[in-house]
Amino acid sequence: MYNFSIINEDEFQQFSDQHPQATFLQTVKMGNLRKKRHWQVEYVGVKQDGVLIGAALLAHMKIKLGYYYEIDGGMLVDYTNTDLVSYFVESLKTYIKKNNGIYLSIKPNLVYQERDWNGQAIGEPNKKAYDLLSSLGFHHEGFESGFSGDSPRWIFAKALVGMDQDSLWKSYQKSAQYSIKKTQEYGVKVRELSYEELPKFKELTAHTSERRQFHDKDLAYYQAVYQEFGESAKFIVAEINFADYIHNIREKERHLKEKLATIYMDLEANPNSRKKNNQKREFEDELKTFEKRIADADEFKSLEGDVIVAGALFIQHPQEVVYLFSGTYDQYKKFYAPYMIQHDMMRYTVAQKIPTYNFYGVSGLFDGSDGVLKFKQSFTGYVEEHIGSFDLIVNPVKYKLYTALKNVVGKLRG
């Protein structure tokens, strides 16, 4: 015998933490964040003999003629249990309609198709869950590609179970290892921002969103994330002290010139020495590299102290660390700082014994056009194609009027 009801925050969170479909989107912390973002939130569940076996963070917002309801990252339920899912959905319909809801959108944290890191399908798609939801009246929004909002349909992730720091490093592609070594040469340092420093993070993401033409969150959002998620939200930045950087390059250049001076003297005495001639060519090439780096760094010599060059926001959850938002200043791209940020956070994830590192959204296009995918692939991992979004019309009459009004308003606004 199933029983649908409102459940309390503690009950929901304990269930969410242990659920195989767990996601930060279905947590009390996210519920509190959504409240700050003008959503109304409640936690609902289904019990059998007093035991909670399905639950959801159910959010709703006022729209014309009623309310729009949403379950982002859920329902948290066993989708192979047809009777349970059917009961949960019918109970939601009744509850939402009773509370003047017009329609419900859900985005289950369900993998539709497992894929390798190049996007090649592994096994068969999860059609059972898709067919079940469709049979219950849900309309699927489509198997689209491209970047899509806060809960992407395509993600790139990396399993860290059984890894230590050494095996983590060895799992990267050589391109990532090279880039991380370069950041160490450049003196890139990584640290966590305080609440008071969040405007610096907002400046960074605003710069990146303008360059890449995507919608950025406002400062109030980042502040709310920091307040509600606490230590589970990590605003990480990479910094360079350019005075130190230039000093270190000049020191290396000086040592190299001293080595070359010795080699030149040796070659005067023995001009046909193959070993010394090879060393001469090698060190002269290295010297040219240092001279170019000094020339490139000249534009930054007036910058004082530690300068933020890149940053990212991560959310920590018992089952995964999620790489949510990031930014890089154009003029500092040559310093490879995002590689150091990812490496540092993966090292942290391994140390915390968290099983999955979720790089989050990719476009779902594997034709070489997705630079974000290429960056994430350099750390190796796998692709998950999620099942996507479903809409359920709860009040057909009001929904028809609502969509008609939306169309009229849209036309009036041009």
Short mmCIF file of C-alpha atoms in Angstrom, two decimals:
data_model
loop_
_atom_site.label_atom_id
_atom_site.label_comp_id
_atom_site.label_asym_id
_atom_site.label_seq_id
_atom_site.Cartn_x
_atom_site.Cartn_y
_atom_site.Cartn_z
CA MET A 1 0.00 0.00 0.00
CA TYR A 2 1.50 3.31 -1.13
CA ASN A 3 0.97 6.63 0.62
CA PHE A 4 1.80 10.05 -0.91
CA SER A 5 2.47 12.97 1.45
CA ILE A 6 4.49 16.08 2.21
CA ILE A 7 7.70 15.07 4.02
CA ASN A 8 10.07 17.13 6.17
CA GLU A 9 13.50 18.39 5.11
CA ASP A 10 15.51 15.92 7.20
CA GLU A 11 13.55 12.96 5.89
CA PHE A 12 14.01 14.11 2.31
CA GLN A 13 17.73 14.81 2.67
CA GLN A 14 18.50 11.45 4.26
CA PHE A 15 16.69 9.73 1.40
CA SER A 16 18.36 11.89 -1.26
CA ASP A 17 21.88 11.33 0.10
CA GLN A 18 21.59 7.56 -0.31
CA HIS A 19 19.64 7.40 -3.56
CA PRO A 20 21.42 6.07 -6.70
CA GLN A 21 20.04 9.01 -8.74
CA ALA A 22 21.20 11.56 -6.14
CA THR A 23 22.09 15.02 -7.41
CA PHE A 24 22.76 18.40 -5.81
CA LEU A 25 19.63 19.60 -7.64
CA GLN A 26 17.55 17.40 -5.33
CA THR A 27 18.82 18.57 -1.95
CA VAL A 28 17.50 20.78 0.84
CA LYS A 29 20.35 23.19 0.11
CA MET A 30 19.09 23.58 -3.45
CA GLY A 31 15.56 23.98 -2.10
CA ASN A 32 16.73 26.85 0.11
CA LEU A 33 18.55 28.40 -2.84
CA ARG A 34 15.43 28.21 -4.98
CA LYS A 35 13.41 29.91 -2.23
CA LYS A 36 15.88 32.80 -2.38
CA ARG A 37 15.34 32.88 -6.15
CA HIS A 38 11.57 33.44 -5.66
CA TRP A 39 10.40 29.84 -6.01
CA GLN A 40 8.10 28.13 -3.54
CA VAL A 41 9.40 24.74 -2.46
CA GLU A 42 8.05 21.63 -0.79
CA TYR A 43 9.25 18.06 -0.39
CA VAL A 44 6.95 15.21 -1.34
CA GLY A 45 7.35 11.47 -1.04
CA VAL A 46 5.78 8.06 -1.37
CA LYS A 47 5.94 5.60 1.54
CA GLN A 48 5.22 1.90 1.68
CA ASP A 49 4.50 0.52 5.14
CA GLY A 50 5.98 3.70 6.60
CA VAL A 51 9.24 3.46 4.62
CA LEU A 52 10.10 6.24 2.16
CA ILE A 53 10.65 4.72 -1.31
CA GLY A 54 10.33 7.77 -3.59
CA ALA A 55 10.76 11.51 -3.12
CA ALA A 56 11.16 14.84 -4.88
CA LEU A 57 11.98 18.48 -4.33
CA LEU A 58 8.87 20.03 -5.89
CA ALA A 59 9.23 23.72 -6.78
CA HIS A 60 6.56 26.03 -8.18
CA MET A 61 6.27 29.56 -9.44
CA LYS A 62 3.33 31.84 -10.24
CA ILE A 63 2.45 32.18 -13.92
CA LYS A 64 -0.64 33.53 -15.65
CA LEU A 65 -3.79 31.67 -14.52
CA GLY A 66 -2.04 29.49 -11.94
CA TYR A 67 1.30 27.84 -11.14
CA TYR A 68 4.10 26.13 -13.00
CA TYR A 69 5.56 23.14 -11.13
CA GLU A 70 9.04 21.68 -11.63
CA ILE A 71 11.13 18.75 -10.41
CA ASP A 72 14.71 19.39 -11.56
CA GLY A 73 16.91 16.31 -11.20
CA GLY A 74 14.05 14.03 -10.15
CA MET A 75 11.79 12.32 -9.19
CA LEU A 76 14.08 10.16 -7.05
CA VAL A 77 12.36 6.84 -7.60
CA ASP A 78 12.95 3.37 -9.03
CA TYR A 79 11.79 3.82 -12.63
CA THR A 80 11.76 0.05 -13.16
CA ASN A 81 8.89 -0.18 -10.65
CA THR A 82 5.94 0.67 -12.91
CA ASP A 83 3.31 0.59 -10.15
CA LEU A 84 5.33 2.90 -7.90
CA VAL A 85 6.09 5.45 -10.64
CA SER A 86 2.46 5.39 -11.80
CA TYR A 87 1.21 6.02 -8.27
CA PHE A 88 3.75 8.82 -7.71
CA VAL A 89 2.79 10.58 -10.96
CA GLU A 90 -0.97 10.26 -10.37
CA SER A 91 -0.53 11.58 -6.83
CA LEU A 92 1.49 14.52 -8.12
CA LYS A 93 -1.19 15.31 -10.70
CA THR A 94 -3.90 15.32 -8.05
CA TYR A 95 -1.82 17.40 -5.63
CA ILE A 96 -0.74 19.96 -8.25
CA LYS A 97 -4.24 20.36 -9.69
CA LYS A 98 -5.65 20.84 -6.18
CA ASN A 99 -3.13 23.66 -5.67
CA ASN A 100 -4.01 25.49 -8.90
CA GLY A 101 -1.10 24.08 -10.90
CA ILE A 102 -1.27 24.16 -14.70
CA TYR A 103 1.59 21.90 -15.73
CA LEU A 104 4.58 20.03 -14.35
CA SER A 105 8.06 19.73 -15.86
CA ILE A 106 10.44 17.00 -14.70
CA LYS A 107 14.09 16.41 -15.57
CA PRO A 108 14.96 12.98 -14.15
CA ASN A 109 18.59 12.31 -13.27
CA LEU A 110 18.47 9.26 -15.52
CA VAL A 111 20.96 8.15 -18.15
CA TYR A 112 19.22 7.41 -21.45
CA GLN A 113 22.34 6.24 -23.30
CA GLU A 114 25.75 5.33 -21.92
CA ARG A 115 28.57 6.52 -24.19
CA ASP A 116 32.35 6.37 -24.27
CA TRP A 117 34.42 9.54 -24.07
CA ASN A 118 34.14 10.04 -27.85
CA GLY A 119 30.36 9.83 -27.75
CA GLN A 120 30.03 6.29 -29.13
CA ALA A 121 26.99 4.47 -27.74
CA ILE A 122 27.60 1.62 -25.29
CA GLY A 123 24.74 -0.85 -25.04
CA GLU A 124 21.08 -0.04 -25.62
CA PRO A 125 19.20 3.15 -24.66
CA ASN A 126 17.00 3.23 -21.55
CA LYS A 127 13.69 3.15 -23.42
CA LYS A 128 11.73 1.61 -20.54
CA ALA A 129 11.77 4.78 -18.44
CA TYR A 130 11.02 6.91 -21.52
CA ASP A 131 8.10 4.67 -22.52
CA LEU A 132 6.74 4.56 -18.97
CA LEU A 133 6.68 8.35 -18.57
CA SER A 134 5.14 8.75 -22.03
CA SER A 135 2.41 6.24 -21.14
CA LEU A 136 1.61 8.29 -18.03
CA GLY A 137 0.85 11.37 -20.12
CA PHE A 138 4.22 13.13 -20.17
CA HIS A 139 5.35 14.87 -23.35
CA HIS A 140 9.09 14.58 -24.02
CA GLU A 141 10.81 17.80 -25.12
CA GLY A 142 13.12 15.98 -27.50
CA PHE A 143 16.58 14.45 -27.69
CA GLU A 144 18.27 17.72 -28.50
CA SER A 145 21.98 18.46 -28.73
CA GLY A 146 23.64 21.68 -27.63
CA PHE A 147 24.17 23.36 -24.27
CA SER A 148 20.96 23.64 -22.27
CA GLY A 149 20.57 25.54 -19.02
CA ASP A 150 21.45 24.46 -15.51
CA SER A 151 20.71 20.73 -15.87
CA PRO A 152 22.28 19.67 -19.17
CA ARG A 153 21.14 16.62 -21.15
CA TRP A 154 24.71 15.74 -22.15
CA ILE A 155 27.42 15.48 -19.52
CA PHE A 156 31.06 14.42 -19.31
CA ALA A 157 32.18 12.65 -16.13
CA LYS A 158 35.10 10.70 -14.71
CA ALA A 159 34.97 7.72 -12.34
CA LEU A 160 37.49 8.08 -9.50
CA VAL A 161 36.73 4.91 -7.52
CA GLY A 162 39.97 3.17 -6.54
CA MET A 163 42.21 6.00 -7.74
CA ASP A 164 45.02 7.61 -5.78
CA GLN A 165 46.92 10.77 -6.68
CA ASP A 166 49.44 8.89 -8.82
CA SER A 167 46.90 6.91 -10.85
CA LEU A 168 44.82 10.07 -11.28
CA TRP A 169 47.77 11.84 -12.91
CA LYS A 170 48.54 8.86 -15.13
CA SER A 171 44.90 8.74 -16.30
CA TYR A 172 45.16 12.16 -18.00
CA GLN A 173 46.02 12.58 -21.64
CA LYS A 174 49.49 13.95 -22.36
CA SER A 175 47.97 17.28 -23.46
CA ALA A 176 46.49 17.80 -19.98
CA GLN A 177 49.71 16.71 -18.26
CA TYR A 178 51.70 19.14 -20.44
CA SER A 179 49.32 22.02 -19.66
CA ILE A 180 49.40 21.35 -15.90
CA LYS A 181 53.21 21.24 -15.92
CA LYS A 182 53.18 24.58 -17.73
CA THR A 183 50.97 26.15 -15.05
CA GLN A 184 53.50 25.03 -12.46
CA GLU A 185 56.29 26.68 -14.48
CA TYR A 186 54.22 29.86 -14.68
CA GLY A 187 53.66 29.89 -10.92
CA VAL A 188 49.87 29.50 -11.14
CA LYS A 189 48.38 29.12 -7.65
CA VAL A 190 44.87 27.94 -6.79
CA ARG A 191 42.79 29.08 -3.83
CA GLU A 192 39.19 29.37 -2.62
CA LEU A 193 37.38 32.72 -2.56
CA SER A 194 35.68 34.13 0.53
CA TYR A 195 32.11 35.45 0.46
CA GLU A 196 33.37 39.03 0.35
CA GLU A 197 35.40 38.24 -2.79
CA LEU A 198 32.45 36.95 -4.84
CA PRO A 199 32.23 40.19 -6.89
CA LYS A 200 35.62 39.15 -8.34
CA PHE A 201 34.07 35.85 -9.43
CA LYS A 202 31.12 37.67 -10.96
CA GLU A 203 33.47 39.95 -12.94
CA LEU A 204 35.19 36.88 -14.31
CA THR A 205 32.01 35.07 -15.37
CA ALA A 206 30.55 38.27 -16.84
CA HIS A 207 33.66 38.66 -19.02
CA THR A 208 33.42 35.05 -20.17
CA SER A 209 29.66 35.13 -20.82
CA GLU A 210 30.04 38.24 -22.98
CA ARG A 211 32.85 36.62 -24.98
CA ARG A 212 31.07 33.29 -25.42
CA GLN A 213 27.57 34.77 -25.63
CA PHE A 214 25.74 32.87 -22.90
CA HIS A 215 23.53 34.12 -20.06
CA ASP A 216 25.42 34.68 -16.81
CA LYS A 217 23.99 34.44 -13.30
CA ASP A 218 23.79 37.63 -11.26
CA LEU A 219 25.94 38.29 -8.19
CA ALA A 220 22.97 37.62 -5.91
CA TYR A 221 22.80 34.06 -7.27
CA TYR A 222 26.47 33.36 -6.48
CA GLN A 223 26.03 34.89 -3.03
CA ALA A 224 22.97 32.71 -2.40
CA VAL A 225 24.88 29.59 -3.53
CA TYR A 226 27.68 30.45 -1.10
CA GLN A 227 25.25 31.05 1.77
CA GLU A 228 23.06 27.99 1.24
CA PHE A 229 25.63 25.38 0.18
CA GLY A 230 28.29 26.55 2.64
CA GLU A 231 31.42 24.40 2.49
CA SER A 232 29.82 22.31 -0.27
CA ALA A 233 30.15 25.26 -2.67
CA LYS A 234 33.71 25.96 -3.74
CA PHE A 235 34.48 29.15 -5.63
CA ILE A 236 37.99 28.42 -6.87
CA VAL A 237 40.32 30.87 -8.61
CA ALA A 238 43.74 30.56 -10.21
CA GLU A 239 46.15 33.44 -9.68
CA ILE A 240 49.55 34.55 -10.95
CA ASN A 241 51.92 37.01 -9.32
CA PHE A 242 53.46 38.53 -12.44
CA ALA A 243 56.35 40.21 -10.60
CA ASP A 244 57.38 36.79 -9.28
CA TYR A 245 56.70 35.20 -12.66
CA ILE A 246 58.95 37.66 -14.53
CA HIS A 247 61.65 37.42 -11.84
CA ASN A 248 61.66 33.61 -12.10
CA ILE A 249 61.91 33.69 -15.90
CA ARG A 250 64.82 36.13 -15.75
CA GLU A 251 66.58 33.93 -13.19
CA LYS A 252 66.16 30.88 -15.44
CA GLU A 253 67.36 32.94 -18.40
CA ARG A 254 70.46 34.01 -16.43
CA HIS A 255 71.31 30.41 -15.47
CA LEU A 256 70.83 29.32 -19.07
CA LYS A 257 73.16 32.03 -20.35
CA GLU A 258 75.78 30.90 -17.83
CA LYS A 259 75.49 27.32 -19.13
CA LEU A 260 75.76 28.54 -22.72
CA ALA A 261 78.84 30.62 -21.90
CA THR A 262 80.55 27.49 -20.56
CA ILE A 263 79.55 25.50 -23.66
CA TYR A 264 80.88 28.24 -25.98
CA MET A 265 84.24 28.06 -24.16
CA ASP A 266 84.30 24.26 -24.47
CA LEU A 267 83.54 24.52 -28.20
CA GLU A 268 86.42 26.95 -28.73
CA ALA A 269 88.72 24.23 -27.41
CA ASN A 270 86.89 21.38 -29.16
CA PRO A 271 84.62 22.76 -31.97
CA ASN A 272 83.74 19.30 -33.34
CA SER A 273 82.30 17.92 -30.10
CA ARG A 274 78.93 16.42 -31.07
CA LYS A 275 77.71 16.43 -27.46
CA LYS A 276 78.53 20.11 -26.90
CA ASN A 277 77.08 21.18 -30.26
CA ASN A 278 73.85 19.35 -29.43
CA GLN A 279 73.73 21.04 -26.03
CA LYS A 280 74.39 24.40 -27.69
CA ARG A 281 71.42 23.98 -30.05
CA GLU A 282 69.17 22.76 -27.24
CA PHE A 283 70.04 25.61 -24.87
CA GLU A 284 69.84 28.27 -27.60
CA ASP A 285 66.32 27.08 -28.47
CA GLU A 286 65.42 27.13 -24.79
CA LEU A 287 66.85 30.65 -24.48
CA LYS A 288 64.65 31.86 -27.35
CA THR A 289 61.64 30.45 -25.51
CA PHE A 290 62.55 32.35 -22.34
CA GLU A 291 63.14 35.56 -24.31
CA LYS A 292 59.70 35.21 -25.91
CA ARG A 293 58.07 34.56 -22.52
CA ILE A 294 59.76 37.66 -21.09
CA ALA A 295 58.53 39.73 -24.04
CA ASP A 296 55.00 38.31 -23.66
CA ALA A 297 55.01 39.02 -19.93
CA ASP A 298 56.08 42.62 -20.46
CA GLU A 299 52.44 43.71 -20.87
CA PHE A 300 51.68 42.37 -17.37
CA LYS A 301 54.68 43.83 -15.49
CA SER A 302 52.64 46.76 -14.13
CA LEU A 303 50.16 44.40 -12.41
CA GLU A 304 50.78 44.16 -8.68
CA GLY A 305 50.13 41.27 -6.33
CA ASP A 306 48.23 38.09 -7.14
CA VAL A 307 46.09 38.49 -10.26
CA ILE A 308 43.03 36.29 -10.87
CA VAL A 309 43.33 34.70 -14.32
CA ALA A 310 40.60 32.02 -14.19
CA GLY A 311 38.00 30.57 -11.85
CA ALA A 312 35.25 28.00 -11.42
CA LEU A 313 32.38 27.05 -9.12
CA PHE A 314 32.11 23.47 -7.87
CA ILE A 315 29.35 21.83 -5.83
CA GLN A 316 30.31 18.94 -3.55
CA HIS A 317 27.79 16.14 -2.98
CA PRO A 318 28.33 12.79 -1.23
CA GLN A 319 28.32 10.98 -4.59
CA GLU A 320 30.04 13.51 -6.85
CA VAL A 321 31.78 16.85 -7.25
CA VAL A 322 30.14 18.93 -9.98
CA TYR A 323 32.00 21.51 -12.08
CA LEU A 324 29.19 24.04 -12.54
CA PHE A 325 30.38 27.42 -13.87
CA SER A 326 33.72 28.87 -14.92
CA GLY A 327 35.47 31.81 -16.51
CA THR A 328 38.85 32.79 -17.93
CA TYR A 329 40.15 36.22 -18.87
CA ASP A 330 41.12 36.29 -22.55
CA GLN A 331 44.47 37.94 -22.01
CA TYR A 332 45.61 35.15 -19.66
CA LYS A 333 44.52 32.10 -21.69
CA LYS A 334 48.15 31.32 -22.57
CA PHE A 335 48.82 30.38 -18.93
CA TYR A 336 46.58 27.25 -19.01
CA ALA A 337 45.09 28.07 -15.58
CA PRO A 338 41.81 26.13 -16.07
CA TYR A 339 43.87 22.93 -16.28
CA MET A 340 45.36 23.58 -12.85
CA ILE A 341 41.91 24.30 -11.38
CA GLN A 342 40.51 21.00 -12.67
CA HIS A 343 43.58 19.06 -11.56
CA ASP A 344 43.46 20.58 -8.08
CA MET A 345 39.75 19.80 -7.67
CA MET A 346 40.14 16.23 -8.93
CA ARG A 347 42.96 15.73 -6.42
CA TYR A 348 40.58 17.04 -3.75
CA THR A 349 37.79 14.69 -4.92
CA VAL A 350 40.11 11.69 -4.76
CA ALA A 351 41.30 12.70 -1.27
CA GLN A 352 37.68 12.97 -0.10
CA LYS A 353 36.93 9.51 -1.57
CA ILE A 354 34.03 10.88 -3.61
CA PRO A 355 33.38 8.38 -6.43
CA THR A 356 32.59 10.67 -9.37
CA TYR A 357 33.95 13.91 -10.81
CA ASN A 358 31.21 15.47 -12.94
CA PHE A 359 32.55 17.89 -15.56
CA TYR A 360 28.88 18.58 -16.32
CA GLY A 361 27.61 19.94 -19.61
CA VAL A 362 28.88 19.27 -23.13
CA SER A 363 27.06 19.95 -26.38
CA GLY A 364 26.47 16.37 -27.49
CA LEU A 365 28.25 17.13 -30.76
CA PHE A 366 31.28 14.96 -31.43
CA ASP A 367 32.42 16.39 -34.76
CA GLY A 368 35.30 18.39 -33.29
CA SER A 369 33.28 21.62 -33.01
CA ASP A 370 32.92 21.50 -29.20
CA GLY A 371 36.02 23.04 -27.63
CA VAL A 372 34.60 22.52 -24.14
CA LEU A 373 34.35 18.78 -24.80
CA LYS A 374 37.94 18.67 -26.07
CA PHE A 375 39.15 20.34 -22.87
CA LYS A 376 37.25 17.88 -20.67
CA GLN A 377 38.32 14.88 -22.76
CA SER A 378 41.97 15.70 -22.04
CA PHE A 379 41.37 14.45 -18.48
CA THR A 380 39.64 11.30 -19.86
CA GLY A 381 36.22 10.06 -18.75
CA TYR A 382 32.92 9.11 -20.31
CA VAL A 383 29.80 10.74 -21.77
CA GLU A 384 26.28 10.32 -20.45
CA GLU A 385 23.26 11.23 -22.56
CA HIS A 386 20.48 11.93 -20.08
CA ILE A 387 16.82 11.27 -20.73
CA GLY A 388 15.89 14.96 -20.90
CA SER A 389 12.82 16.98 -19.95
CA PHE A 390 9.18 15.90 -19.80
CA ASP A 391 6.06 18.05 -19.42
CA LEU A 392 2.78 16.89 -17.92
CA ILE A 393 -0.32 19.02 -18.48
CA VAL A 394 -2.35 18.92 -15.27
CA ASN A 395 -5.11 21.35 -16.22
CA PRO A 396 -5.68 21.16 -20.02
CA VAL A 397 -8.17 24.05 -20.19
CA LYS A 398 -5.97 26.50 -18.30
CA TYR A 399 -2.87 25.26 -20.15
CA LYS A 400 -4.50 26.00 -23.50
CA LEU A 401 -5.47 29.50 -22.35
CA TYR A 402 -2.00 30.05 -20.86
CA THR A 403 -0.17 29.12 -24.08
CA ALA A 404 -2.58 31.25 -26.13
CA LEU A 405 -1.90 34.25 -23.86
CA LYS A 406 1.85 33.65 -24.12
CA ASN A 407 1.64 33.64 -27.91
CA VAL A 408 -0.39 36.87 -27.96
CA VAL A 409 2.02 38.63 -25.59
CA GLY A 410 4.96 37.35 -27.65
CA LYS A 411 3.52 38.77 -30.85
CA LEU A 412 2.73 42.12 -29.22
CA ARG A 413 6.34 42.38 -28.04
CA GLY A 414 7.55 41.65 -31.55
#
